């Protein structure tokens, strides 16, 4: 079942035939994208641990390499090691430790497997809720094969990224299924999946807001009348999710403070943090469009010319206002844009953790919003052009091919 309302005037028989063809094509696309993703990332299986946190997180961490023991499981839930509290991530690494000890290839392979499964769940999620196969496929392909996402997959330390993304997409898929069948068991499973995601990485605290965005599009759940009442009704059903976000958010703040990961305002003044955050938003967009000069560490600027944050603020404000104004005709613009802005907010640097100005790994989930804008925007644009669909399809394949090639090259930088 799809939630998006079709207004193309097609006859039911033709729609049924198209849906059958789409479902058949869906499985073919799943196989193709999975094979491509695994092939591109296959080289990581021969990579050793890198000396940038992998030793601290895994190779030199006896709780991880020691495998599954009662004390190690307790440690996973109670430690603030590395300034983080993500017990499910630690448990997944401990399971790898049970299998592979200090041999790195298994840890890398696990990351690739989780990343590939996340790709498939994202594709099913988008297709299930929109009924648009090719737009969903392009979005999922860019998630799987964008060079900025290499850091999250090829770096063992970033297990928390791939694991939390898996549960994020699973949560949203279960949420859409619950809305179809209205079974309490599905609602409970959605909450459990979300909790697992939070226990993998607390960056998922914004997922309840993403669910509200999906209520706008593609789920079309906001009533035409009594909008305020309808909003509070949708908000009410997400109270458990917001409560979990608050609790895990507080636990994370405590862990980061106790683990020494947070930075004092004397070192990074609030004004500087806000300026860097505004500029970083545009840098993330720029690197998503043109992924050049990617780095494992982006130094925090000693000073930022005032015109840069002011210009960035105006750009963000203009696009936000523009997409809000276009929400009725092109709701995916609003949803994709605010998906990007909101999911990036926990790591944009206002609450500074570490010394980096930004990080490629932080784009792993947020850029999906930009890919949604590009996919559905290109589809709408093609309808106004002669031979538009064929041209957009060819351009899409070229972009995916180039992105896969750049990702292959980027992975090579993570060999040591």
mmCIF file of C-alpha atoms in Angstrom:
data_model
loop_
_atom_site.group_PDB
_atom_site.id
_atom_site.type_symbol
_atom_site.label_atom_id
_atom_site.label_comp_id
_atom_site.label_asym_id
_atom_site.label_seq_id
_atom_site.Cartn_x
_atom_site.Cartn_y
_atom_site.Cartn_z
ATOM 1 C CA UNK A 1 0.000 0.000 0.000
ATOM 2 C CA UNK A 2 1.211 3.501 -0.779
ATOM 3 C CA UNK A 3 0.116 6.595 1.089
ATOM 4 C CA UNK A 4 0.750 9.211 -1.586
ATOM 5 C CA UNK A 5 -2.438 10.236 -3.336
ATOM 6 C CA UNK A 6 -2.317 9.666 -7.110
ATOM 7 C CA UNK A 7 -3.871 12.376 -9.227
ATOM 8 C CA UNK A 8 -2.615 11.254 -12.627
ATOM 9 C CA UNK A 9 -6.022 9.985 -13.744
ATOM 10 C CA UNK A 10 -4.850 6.495 -14.696
ATOM 11 C CA UNK A 11 -7.386 3.699 -14.863
ATOM 12 C CA UNK A 12 -7.300 1.186 -11.989
ATOM 13 C CA UNK A 13 -6.301 -1.696 -14.316
ATOM 14 C CA UNK A 14 -3.325 0.244 -15.666
ATOM 15 C CA UNK A 15 -2.307 1.294 -12.144
ATOM 16 C CA UNK A 16 -2.466 -2.342 -10.994
ATOM 17 C CA UNK A 17 -0.294 -3.427 -13.935
ATOM 18 C CA UNK A 18 2.213 -0.638 -13.230
ATOM 19 C CA UNK A 19 2.373 -1.587 -9.562
ATOM 20 C CA UNK A 20 3.105 -5.207 -10.486
ATOM 21 C CA UNK A 21 5.879 -4.131 -12.854
ATOM 22 C CA UNK A 22 7.289 -1.783 -10.217
ATOM 23 C CA UNK A 23 7.389 -4.515 -7.588
ATOM 24 C CA UNK A 24 9.136 -6.859 -9.992
ATOM 25 C CA UNK A 25 11.610 -4.152 -10.920
ATOM 26 C CA UNK A 26 12.087 -3.337 -7.240
ATOM 27 C CA UNK A 27 13.597 -6.742 -6.511
ATOM 28 C CA UNK A 28 15.856 -6.499 -9.552
ATOM 29 C CA UNK A 29 17.064 -3.048 -8.452
ATOM 30 C CA UNK A 30 17.648 -4.331 -4.913
ATOM 31 C CA UNK A 31 19.923 -7.073 -6.234
ATOM 32 C CA UNK A 32 21.785 -4.713 -8.566
ATOM 33 C CA UNK A 33 22.367 -2.032 -5.925
ATOM 34 C CA UNK A 34 23.400 -4.587 -3.299
ATOM 35 C CA UNK A 35 25.910 -6.185 -5.689
ATOM 36 C CA UNK A 36 27.340 -2.803 -6.718
ATOM 37 C CA UNK A 37 27.619 -1.591 -3.116
ATOM 38 C CA UNK A 38 29.324 -4.769 -1.923
ATOM 39 C CA UNK A 39 31.658 -4.741 -4.934
ATOM 40 C CA UNK A 40 32.682 -1.109 -4.380
ATOM 41 C CA UNK A 41 33.311 -1.660 -0.676
ATOM 42 C CA UNK A 42 34.864 -5.138 -1.034
ATOM 43 C CA UNK A 43 38.374 -3.705 -0.804
ATOM 44 C CA UNK A 44 37.897 -2.842 2.878
ATOM 45 C CA UNK A 45 38.044 -6.557 3.731
ATOM 46 C CA UNK A 46 41.812 -6.391 3.262
ATOM 47 C CA UNK A 47 42.259 -3.159 5.207
ATOM 48 C CA UNK A 48 43.883 -3.192 8.639
ATOM 49 C CA UNK A 49 42.691 -1.063 11.519
ATOM 50 C CA UNK A 50 43.673 2.567 11.097
ATOM 51 C CA UNK A 51 45.520 4.402 13.851
ATOM 52 C CA UNK A 52 42.822 7.061 14.091
ATOM 53 C CA UNK A 53 40.663 5.839 16.998
ATOM 54 C CA UNK A 54 40.454 2.194 15.836
ATOM 55 C CA UNK A 55 43.140 1.286 18.346
ATOM 56 C CA UNK A 56 41.270 3.116 21.104
ATOM 57 C CA UNK A 57 37.864 1.744 20.110
ATOM 58 C CA UNK A 58 38.664 -1.829 19.061
ATOM 59 C CA UNK A 59 42.204 -3.106 18.531
ATOM 60 C CA UNK A 60 43.481 -1.952 21.925
ATOM 61 C CA UNK A 61 40.171 -2.326 23.752
ATOM 62 C CA UNK A 62 40.189 -5.602 25.697
ATOM 63 C CA UNK A 63 36.466 -5.327 26.416
ATOM 64 C CA UNK A 64 35.797 -5.541 22.671
ATOM 65 C CA UNK A 65 38.439 -8.034 21.569
ATOM 66 C CA UNK A 66 37.698 -10.157 24.648
ATOM 67 C CA UNK A 67 34.355 -11.165 23.152
ATOM 68 C CA UNK A 68 31.056 -11.915 24.838
ATOM 69 C CA UNK A 69 31.357 -12.158 28.604
ATOM 70 C CA UNK A 70 29.098 -10.984 31.399
ATOM 71 C CA UNK A 71 31.538 -8.272 32.464
ATOM 72 C CA UNK A 72 31.939 -6.998 28.894
ATOM 73 C CA UNK A 73 28.174 -6.782 28.402
ATOM 74 C CA UNK A 74 27.831 -4.826 31.652
ATOM 75 C CA UNK A 75 30.702 -2.592 30.529
ATOM 76 C CA UNK A 76 28.910 -1.852 27.242
ATOM 77 C CA UNK A 77 25.902 -0.431 29.117
ATOM 78 C CA UNK A 78 27.822 1.458 31.789
ATOM 79 C CA UNK A 79 30.936 2.844 30.110
ATOM 80 C CA UNK A 80 31.509 6.376 28.853
ATOM 81 C CA UNK A 81 34.611 5.210 26.990
ATOM 82 C CA UNK A 82 35.566 7.632 24.203
ATOM 83 C CA UNK A 83 33.054 10.133 25.568
ATOM 84 C CA UNK A 84 30.041 8.258 24.213
ATOM 85 C CA UNK A 85 27.199 6.150 25.528
ATOM 86 C CA UNK A 86 26.109 3.759 22.787
ATOM 87 C CA UNK A 87 25.769 0.299 24.385
ATOM 88 C CA UNK A 88 24.316 -1.438 21.312
ATOM 89 C CA UNK A 89 27.272 -0.295 19.213
ATOM 90 C CA UNK A 90 29.641 -1.677 21.816
ATOM 91 C CA UNK A 91 27.694 -4.957 21.878
ATOM 92 C CA UNK A 92 27.941 -5.299 18.105
ATOM 93 C CA UNK A 93 31.705 -4.720 18.262
ATOM 94 C CA UNK A 94 31.981 -7.199 21.142
ATOM 95 C CA UNK A 95 30.173 -9.798 18.999
ATOM 96 C CA UNK A 96 32.738 -9.186 16.273
ATOM 97 C CA UNK A 97 35.432 -9.471 18.907
ATOM 98 C CA UNK A 98 34.075 -12.895 19.814
ATOM 99 C CA UNK A 99 34.408 -13.980 16.172
ATOM 100 C CA UNK A 100 37.521 -12.165 15.000
ATOM 101 C CA UNK A 101 39.481 -11.051 18.056
ATOM 102 C CA UNK A 102 42.057 -8.533 16.849
ATOM 103 C CA UNK A 103 41.765 -9.504 13.152
ATOM 104 C CA UNK A 104 40.383 -6.425 11.359
ATOM 105 C CA UNK A 105 38.747 -7.872 8.223
ATOM 106 C CA UNK A 106 35.660 -9.175 10.020
ATOM 107 C CA UNK A 107 34.879 -5.808 11.580
ATOM 108 C CA UNK A 108 35.107 -4.154 8.157
ATOM 109 C CA UNK A 109 32.881 -6.778 6.537
ATOM 110 C CA UNK A 110 30.237 -6.302 9.239
ATOM 111 C CA UNK A 111 30.146 -2.561 8.517
ATOM 112 C CA UNK A 112 29.626 -3.229 4.801
ATOM 113 C CA UNK A 113 26.870 -5.773 5.473
ATOM 114 C CA UNK A 114 24.970 -3.376 7.734
ATOM 115 C CA UNK A 115 25.421 -0.546 5.228
ATOM 116 C CA UNK A 116 24.032 -2.728 2.425
ATOM 117 C CA UNK A 117 21.054 -3.819 4.513
ATOM 118 C CA UNK A 118 20.359 -0.155 5.321
ATOM 119 C CA UNK A 119 20.378 0.624 1.599
ATOM 120 C CA UNK A 120 17.713 -2.036 0.983
ATOM 121 C CA UNK A 121 15.514 -0.918 3.878
ATOM 122 C CA UNK A 122 15.721 2.709 2.723
ATOM 123 C CA UNK A 123 14.705 1.660 -0.800
ATOM 124 C CA UNK A 124 11.736 -0.350 0.509
ATOM 125 C CA UNK A 125 10.745 2.522 2.808
ATOM 126 C CA UNK A 126 10.704 5.126 0.057
ATOM 127 C CA UNK A 127 8.988 2.873 -2.471
ATOM 128 C CA UNK A 128 6.412 1.712 0.047
ATOM 129 C CA UNK A 129 5.430 5.223 1.071
ATOM 130 C CA UNK A 130 5.634 6.985 -2.293
ATOM 131 C CA UNK A 131 5.058 4.317 -4.934
ATOM 132 C CA UNK A 132 7.817 6.001 -6.974
ATOM 133 C CA UNK A 133 10.347 3.332 -7.883
ATOM 134 C CA UNK A 134 13.026 5.203 -9.803
ATOM 135 C CA UNK A 135 13.150 8.200 -7.492
ATOM 136 C CA UNK A 136 13.422 5.819 -4.526
ATOM 137 C CA UNK A 137 16.140 3.822 -6.271
ATOM 138 C CA UNK A 138 18.223 6.908 -7.049
ATOM 139 C CA UNK A 139 17.950 8.193 -3.479
ATOM 140 C CA UNK A 140 18.964 4.816 -2.055
ATOM 141 C CA UNK A 141 21.813 4.459 -4.564
ATOM 142 C CA UNK A 142 23.240 7.857 -3.652
ATOM 143 C CA UNK A 143 23.023 6.983 0.031
ATOM 144 C CA UNK A 144 24.941 3.766 -0.613
ATOM 145 C CA UNK A 145 27.523 5.118 -3.039
ATOM 146 C CA UNK A 146 28.227 8.748 -2.145
ATOM 147 C CA UNK A 147 31.918 9.436 -1.346
ATOM 148 C CA UNK A 148 31.058 11.428 1.785
ATOM 149 C CA UNK A 149 29.626 8.258 3.315
ATOM 150 C CA UNK A 150 32.841 6.281 2.992
ATOM 151 C CA UNK A 151 34.040 7.467 6.384
ATOM 152 C CA UNK A 152 31.006 5.934 8.098
ATOM 153 C CA UNK A 153 31.456 2.539 6.429
ATOM 154 C CA UNK A 154 35.195 2.059 5.897
ATOM 155 C CA UNK A 155 36.146 3.186 9.400
ATOM 156 C CA UNK A 156 35.540 0.497 12.016
ATOM 157 C CA UNK A 157 35.202 3.140 14.722
ATOM 158 C CA UNK A 158 32.101 4.468 12.975
ATOM 159 C CA UNK A 159 30.107 1.273 13.511
ATOM 160 C CA UNK A 160 27.692 3.550 15.354
ATOM 161 C CA UNK A 161 26.833 5.311 12.081
ATOM 162 C CA UNK A 162 25.892 2.260 10.039
ATOM 163 C CA UNK A 163 24.121 0.568 12.933
ATOM 164 C CA UNK A 164 22.048 3.614 13.883
ATOM 165 C CA UNK A 165 21.107 4.216 10.217
ATOM 166 C CA UNK A 166 19.889 0.627 9.957
ATOM 167 C CA UNK A 167 17.556 1.076 12.920
ATOM 168 C CA UNK A 168 16.523 4.555 11.763
ATOM 169 C CA UNK A 169 15.255 3.225 8.425
ATOM 170 C CA UNK A 170 13.729 0.177 10.094
ATOM 171 C CA UNK A 171 11.895 2.440 12.546
ATOM 172 C CA UNK A 172 10.431 4.534 9.738
ATOM 173 C CA UNK A 173 9.468 1.419 7.761
ATOM 174 C CA UNK A 174 7.730 -0.106 10.784
ATOM 175 C CA UNK A 175 6.033 3.248 11.398
ATOM 176 C CA UNK A 176 4.593 3.256 7.879
ATOM 177 C CA UNK A 177 3.470 -0.354 8.325
ATOM 178 C CA UNK A 178 1.795 0.506 11.627
ATOM 179 C CA UNK A 179 -0.148 3.307 9.941
ATOM 180 C CA UNK A 180 -1.457 0.798 7.404
ATOM 181 C CA UNK A 181 -2.442 -2.001 9.760
ATOM 182 C CA UNK A 182 -2.961 -0.105 13.039
ATOM 183 C CA UNK A 183 -1.729 -2.990 15.172
ATOM 184 C CA UNK A 184 -0.422 -2.281 18.657
ATOM 185 C CA UNK A 185 2.337 -4.855 18.156
ATOM 186 C CA UNK A 186 3.683 -2.854 15.210
ATOM 187 C CA UNK A 187 3.623 0.342 17.262
ATOM 188 C CA UNK A 188 5.597 -1.401 20.021
ATOM 189 C CA UNK A 189 8.074 -2.792 17.473
ATOM 190 C CA UNK A 190 8.534 0.723 16.088
ATOM 191 C CA UNK A 191 9.371 2.035 19.557
ATOM 192 C CA UNK A 192 11.780 -0.851 20.199
ATOM 193 C CA UNK A 193 13.524 -0.296 16.867
ATOM 194 C CA UNK A 194 13.870 3.405 17.651
ATOM 195 C CA UNK A 195 15.314 2.601 21.083
ATOM 196 C CA UNK A 196 17.868 0.293 19.463
ATOM 197 C CA UNK A 197 18.790 3.120 17.113
ATOM 198 C CA UNK A 198 19.291 5.542 19.991
ATOM 199 C CA UNK A 199 21.420 2.956 21.801
ATOM 200 C CA UNK A 200 23.557 2.755 18.652
ATOM 201 C CA UNK A 201 24.052 6.508 18.270
ATOM 202 C CA UNK A 202 22.207 9.310 20.018
ATOM 203 C CA UNK A 203 22.214 11.419 16.830
ATOM 204 C CA UNK A 204 18.829 9.762 16.164
ATOM 205 C CA UNK A 205 17.159 11.990 18.755
ATOM 206 C CA UNK A 206 15.636 13.945 15.850
ATOM 207 C CA UNK A 207 13.839 10.914 14.339
ATOM 208 C CA UNK A 208 10.460 11.807 15.946
ATOM 209 C CA UNK A 209 10.608 15.096 14.022
ATOM 210 C CA UNK A 210 11.454 13.170 10.846
ATOM 211 C CA UNK A 211 8.322 11.102 11.482
ATOM 212 C CA UNK A 212 6.302 14.318 11.661
ATOM 213 C CA UNK A 213 7.898 15.431 8.388
ATOM 214 C CA UNK A 214 6.919 12.146 6.771
ATOM 215 C CA UNK A 215 3.362 12.744 7.972
ATOM 216 C CA UNK A 216 3.400 15.753 5.632
ATOM 217 C CA UNK A 217 4.949 13.810 2.748
ATOM 218 C CA UNK A 218 4.744 11.142 1.592
ATOM 219 C CA UNK A 219 2.202 9.901 4.124
ATOM 220 C CA UNK A 220 -0.219 12.822 3.606
ATOM 221 C CA UNK A 221 -1.617 12.573 7.124
ATOM 222 C CA UNK A 222 -2.279 16.245 7.805
ATOM 223 C CA UNK A 223 -6.039 16.851 7.420
ATOM 224 C CA UNK A 224 -7.202 19.650 5.171
ATOM 225 C CA UNK A 225 -9.428 20.944 7.948
ATOM 226 C CA UNK A 226 -8.717 21.333 11.644
ATOM 227 C CA UNK A 227 -4.986 21.438 10.919
ATOM 228 C CA UNK A 228 -4.000 22.469 14.436
ATOM 229 C CA UNK A 229 -6.077 19.715 15.985
ATOM 230 C CA UNK A 230 -4.668 17.239 13.495
ATOM 231 C CA UNK A 231 -1.107 18.289 14.298
ATOM 232 C CA UNK A 232 -1.587 17.703 18.030
ATOM 233 C CA UNK A 233 -3.086 14.310 17.267
ATOM 234 C CA UNK A 234 -0.011 13.341 15.269
ATOM 235 C CA UNK A 235 2.232 14.786 17.955
ATOM 236 C CA UNK A 236 0.462 12.826 20.674
ATOM 237 C CA UNK A 237 1.169 9.447 19.078
ATOM 238 C CA UNK A 238 4.888 10.286 19.072
ATOM 239 C CA UNK A 239 5.167 11.160 22.772
ATOM 240 C CA UNK A 240 6.979 7.867 23.623
ATOM 241 C CA UNK A 241 9.522 8.590 20.888
ATOM 242 C CA UNK A 242 10.188 12.116 22.138
ATOM 243 C CA UNK A 243 10.536 10.824 25.700
ATOM 244 C CA UNK A 244 13.145 8.286 24.615
ATOM 245 C CA UNK A 245 14.994 11.003 22.692
ATOM 246 C CA UNK A 246 15.124 13.224 25.775
ATOM 247 C CA UNK A 247 16.312 10.434 28.074
ATOM 248 C CA UNK A 248 19.030 9.203 25.726
ATOM 249 C CA UNK A 249 20.009 12.786 24.914
ATOM 250 C CA UNK A 250 20.580 13.506 28.607
ATOM 251 C CA UNK A 251 22.559 10.292 29.011
ATOM 252 C CA UNK A 252 24.732 11.275 26.051
ATOM 253 C CA UNK A 253 25.401 14.757 27.407
ATOM 254 C CA UNK A 254 26.490 13.173 30.695
ATOM 255 C CA UNK A 255 28.721 10.642 28.906
ATOM 256 C CA UNK A 256 30.365 13.296 26.752
ATOM 257 C CA UNK A 257 31.003 15.491 29.772
ATOM 258 C CA UNK A 258 32.388 12.649 31.887
ATOM 259 C CA UNK A 259 34.434 11.317 28.990
ATOM 260 C CA UNK A 260 36.006 14.708 28.318
ATOM 261 C CA UNK A 261 34.609 14.984 24.791
ATOM 262 C CA UNK A 262 32.788 18.294 25.228
ATOM 263 C CA UNK A 263 34.601 21.577 24.719
ATOM 264 C CA UNK A 264 34.325 24.588 27.008
ATOM 265 C CA UNK A 265 32.908 27.902 25.815
ATOM 266 C CA UNK A 266 36.222 29.537 26.686
ATOM 267 C CA UNK A 267 37.849 27.473 23.952
ATOM 268 C CA UNK A 268 34.949 27.636 21.481
ATOM 269 C CA UNK A 269 32.770 30.708 22.221
ATOM 270 C CA UNK A 270 29.061 30.387 21.489
ATOM 271 C CA UNK A 271 29.173 33.059 18.776
ATOM 272 C CA UNK A 272 31.985 31.206 16.996
ATOM 273 C CA UNK A 273 30.079 27.939 17.234
ATOM 274 C CA UNK A 274 26.975 29.467 15.678
ATOM 275 C CA UNK A 275 29.016 31.081 12.915
ATOM 276 C CA UNK A 276 30.749 27.780 12.162
ATOM 277 C CA UNK A 277 27.431 25.915 12.230
ATOM 278 C CA UNK A 278 25.852 28.240 9.665
ATOM 279 C CA UNK A 279 28.841 28.041 7.338
ATOM 280 C CA UNK A 280 29.101 24.265 7.799
ATOM 281 C CA UNK A 281 25.521 23.751 6.624
ATOM 282 C CA UNK A 282 26.467 25.200 3.247
ATOM 283 C CA UNK A 283 29.738 23.261 3.184
ATOM 284 C CA UNK A 284 27.833 20.003 3.675
ATOM 285 C CA UNK A 285 25.554 20.933 0.769
ATOM 286 C CA UNK A 286 28.542 21.883 -1.368
ATOM 287 C CA UNK A 287 30.415 18.647 -0.673
ATOM 288 C CA UNK A 288 27.281 16.634 -1.336
ATOM 289 C CA UNK A 289 26.959 18.213 -4.775
ATOM 290 C CA UNK A 290 30.707 18.282 -5.484
ATOM 291 C CA UNK A 291 32.547 15.831 -3.169
ATOM 292 C CA UNK A 292 36.055 17.254 -3.463
ATOM 293 C CA UNK A 293 38.765 17.758 -0.811
ATOM 294 C CA UNK A 294 37.211 15.267 1.607
ATOM 295 C CA UNK A 295 39.235 14.833 4.778
ATOM 296 C CA UNK A 296 39.228 12.802 7.957
ATOM 297 C CA UNK A 297 39.601 16.007 9.967
ATOM 298 C CA UNK A 298 38.466 19.552 9.192
ATOM 299 C CA UNK A 299 40.277 21.977 11.540
ATOM 300 C CA UNK A 300 38.175 24.420 13.473
ATOM 301 C CA UNK A 301 38.740 27.926 12.033
ATOM 302 C CA UNK A 302 40.549 30.393 14.272
ATOM 303 C CA UNK A 303 38.269 33.121 12.931
ATOM 304 C CA UNK A 304 35.413 33.381 10.430
ATOM 305 C CA UNK A 305 34.781 36.548 8.379
ATOM 306 C CA UNK A 306 31.407 37.934 9.415
ATOM 307 C CA UNK A 307 30.073 37.947 5.866
ATOM 308 C CA UNK A 308 30.263 34.165 5.676
ATOM 309 C CA UNK A 309 27.816 33.274 8.497
ATOM 310 C CA UNK A 310 25.527 36.159 7.507
ATOM 311 C CA UNK A 311 25.444 34.968 3.902
ATOM 312 C CA UNK A 312 24.937 31.370 4.999
ATOM 313 C CA UNK A 313 22.064 32.383 7.292
ATOM 314 C CA UNK A 314 20.375 34.292 4.466
ATOM 315 C CA UNK A 315 20.767 31.370 2.050
ATOM 316 C CA UNK A 316 19.299 28.919 4.571
ATOM 317 C CA UNK A 317 16.486 31.337 5.399
ATOM 318 C CA UNK A 318 15.595 31.987 1.752
ATOM 319 C CA UNK A 319 15.489 28.300 0.838
ATOM 320 C CA UNK A 320 13.494 27.476 3.966
ATOM 321 C CA UNK A 321 10.925 30.163 3.164
ATOM 322 C CA UNK A 322 10.832 29.124 -0.508
ATOM 323 C CA UNK A 323 10.219 25.464 0.235
ATOM 324 C CA UNK A 324 7.612 26.273 2.877
ATOM 325 C CA UNK A 325 5.818 28.381 0.291
ATOM 326 C CA UNK A 326 5.939 25.537 -2.247
ATOM 327 C CA UNK A 327 4.825 22.859 0.201
ATOM 328 C CA UNK A 328 1.376 22.285 -1.306
ATOM 329 C CA UNK A 329 2.562 21.614 -4.843
ATOM 330 C CA UNK A 330 5.986 20.168 -4.073
ATOM 331 C CA UNK A 331 5.862 18.845 -0.485
ATOM 332 C CA UNK A 332 9.015 16.762 -0.957
ATOM 333 C CA UNK A 333 11.038 20.007 -1.115
ATOM 334 C CA UNK A 334 9.912 20.950 2.386
ATOM 335 C CA UNK A 335 10.424 17.447 3.787
ATOM 336 C CA UNK A 336 13.815 16.867 2.149
ATOM 337 C CA UNK A 337 15.147 20.277 3.158
ATOM 338 C CA UNK A 338 14.113 20.058 6.787
ATOM 339 C CA UNK A 339 15.191 16.398 6.954
ATOM 340 C CA UNK A 340 18.673 17.702 6.106
ATOM 341 C CA UNK A 341 18.596 20.692 8.473
ATOM 342 C CA UNK A 342 17.078 18.911 11.472
ATOM 343 C CA UNK A 343 18.966 15.602 11.392
ATOM 344 C CA UNK A 344 22.254 17.484 11.106
ATOM 345 C CA UNK A 345 21.415 19.762 14.030
ATOM 346 C CA UNK A 346 22.691 17.491 16.884
ATOM 347 C CA UNK A 347 26.183 17.415 15.341
ATOM 348 C CA UNK A 348 26.373 20.835 13.713
ATOM 349 C CA UNK A 349 28.641 22.102 16.479
ATOM 350 C CA UNK A 350 26.532 24.354 18.721
ATOM 351 C CA UNK A 351 27.187 21.708 21.381
ATOM 352 C CA UNK A 352 30.811 21.185 20.442
ATOM 353 C CA UNK A 353 32.165 17.656 20.846
ATOM 354 C CA UNK A 354 35.748 17.191 19.700
ATOM 355 C CA UNK A 355 37.862 19.724 17.830
ATOM 356 C CA UNK A 356 36.530 19.310 14.279
ATOM 357 C CA UNK A 357 34.618 22.042 12.460
ATOM 358 C CA UNK A 358 32.585 19.426 10.574
ATOM 359 C CA UNK A 359 32.915 15.759 9.595
ATOM 360 C CA UNK A 360 31.972 13.645 6.581
ATOM 361 C CA UNK A 361 30.456 10.996 8.857
ATOM 362 C CA UNK A 362 27.889 13.501 10.097
ATOM 363 C CA UNK A 363 26.401 13.636 6.587
ATOM 364 C CA UNK A 364 25.504 9.931 6.548
ATOM 365 C CA UNK A 365 21.803 10.412 7.381
ATOM 366 C CA UNK A 366 21.149 14.133 6.708
ATOM 367 C CA UNK A 367 22.094 14.065 3.011
ATOM 368 C CA UNK A 368 19.201 11.705 2.327
ATOM 369 C CA UNK A 369 17.013 14.810 2.490
ATOM 370 C CA UNK A 370 19.055 16.424 -0.292
ATOM 371 C CA UNK A 371 18.895 13.244 -2.367
ATOM 372 C CA UNK A 372 15.091 13.248 -1.992
ATOM 373 C CA UNK A 373 14.943 16.821 -3.300
ATOM 374 C CA UNK A 374 17.156 15.923 -6.258
ATOM 375 C CA UNK A 375 15.296 12.704 -7.115
ATOM 376 C CA UNK A 376 11.723 13.934 -7.012
ATOM 377 C CA UNK A 377 12.699 17.373 -8.298
ATOM 378 C CA UNK A 378 14.343 15.859 -11.372
ATOM 379 C CA UNK A 379 11.282 13.712 -11.942
ATOM 380 C CA UNK A 380 8.969 16.724 -11.894
ATOM 381 C CA UNK A 381 11.344 18.659 -14.121
ATOM 382 C CA UNK A 382 11.411 15.860 -16.674
ATOM 383 C CA UNK A 383 7.634 16.070 -17.090
ATOM 384 C CA UNK A 384 7.940 19.563 -18.514
ATOM 385 C CA UNK A 385 10.633 18.623 -21.042
ATOM 386 C CA UNK A 386 10.378 16.665 -24.275
ATOM 387 C CA UNK A 387 12.329 13.420 -23.881
ATOM 388 C CA UNK A 388 12.796 14.577 -20.294
ATOM 389 C CA UNK A 389 12.335 11.195 -18.625
ATOM 390 C CA UNK A 390 14.960 9.502 -20.796
ATOM 391 C CA UNK A 391 17.420 12.356 -20.324
ATOM 392 C CA UNK A 392 16.931 12.413 -16.541
ATOM 393 C CA UNK A 393 17.334 8.635 -16.403
ATOM 394 C CA UNK A 394 20.625 8.759 -18.311
ATOM 395 C CA UNK A 395 21.912 11.622 -16.164
ATOM 396 C CA UNK A 396 20.939 9.687 -13.049
ATOM 397 C CA UNK A 397 22.881 6.604 -14.164
ATOM 398 C CA UNK A 398 25.910 8.755 -15.010
ATOM 399 C CA UNK A 399 25.801 10.435 -11.571
ATOM 400 C CA UNK A 400 25.555 7.076 -9.782
ATOM 401 C CA UNK A 401 28.429 5.670 -11.857
ATOM 402 C CA UNK A 402 30.669 8.651 -11.164
ATOM 403 C CA UNK A 403 29.742 8.575 -7.486
ATOM 404 C CA UNK A 404 30.573 4.854 -7.264
ATOM 405 C CA UNK A 405 33.959 5.470 -8.907
ATOM 406 C CA UNK A 406 34.751 8.327 -6.519
ATOM 407 C CA UNK A 407 33.657 6.187 -3.583
ATOM 408 C CA UNK A 408 35.989 3.380 -4.695
ATOM 409 C CA UNK A 409 38.851 5.869 -4.809
ATOM 410 C CA UNK A 410 37.903 7.375 -1.439
ATOM 411 C CA UNK A 411 37.818 3.946 0.191
ATOM 412 C CA UNK A 412 41.452 3.493 -0.853
ATOM 413 C CA UNK A 413 42.468 6.341 1.437
ATOM 414 C CA UNK A 414 41.169 4.312 4.408
ATOM 415 C CA UNK A 415 43.501 1.371 3.826
ATOM 416 C CA UNK A 416 45.694 2.517 6.737
#
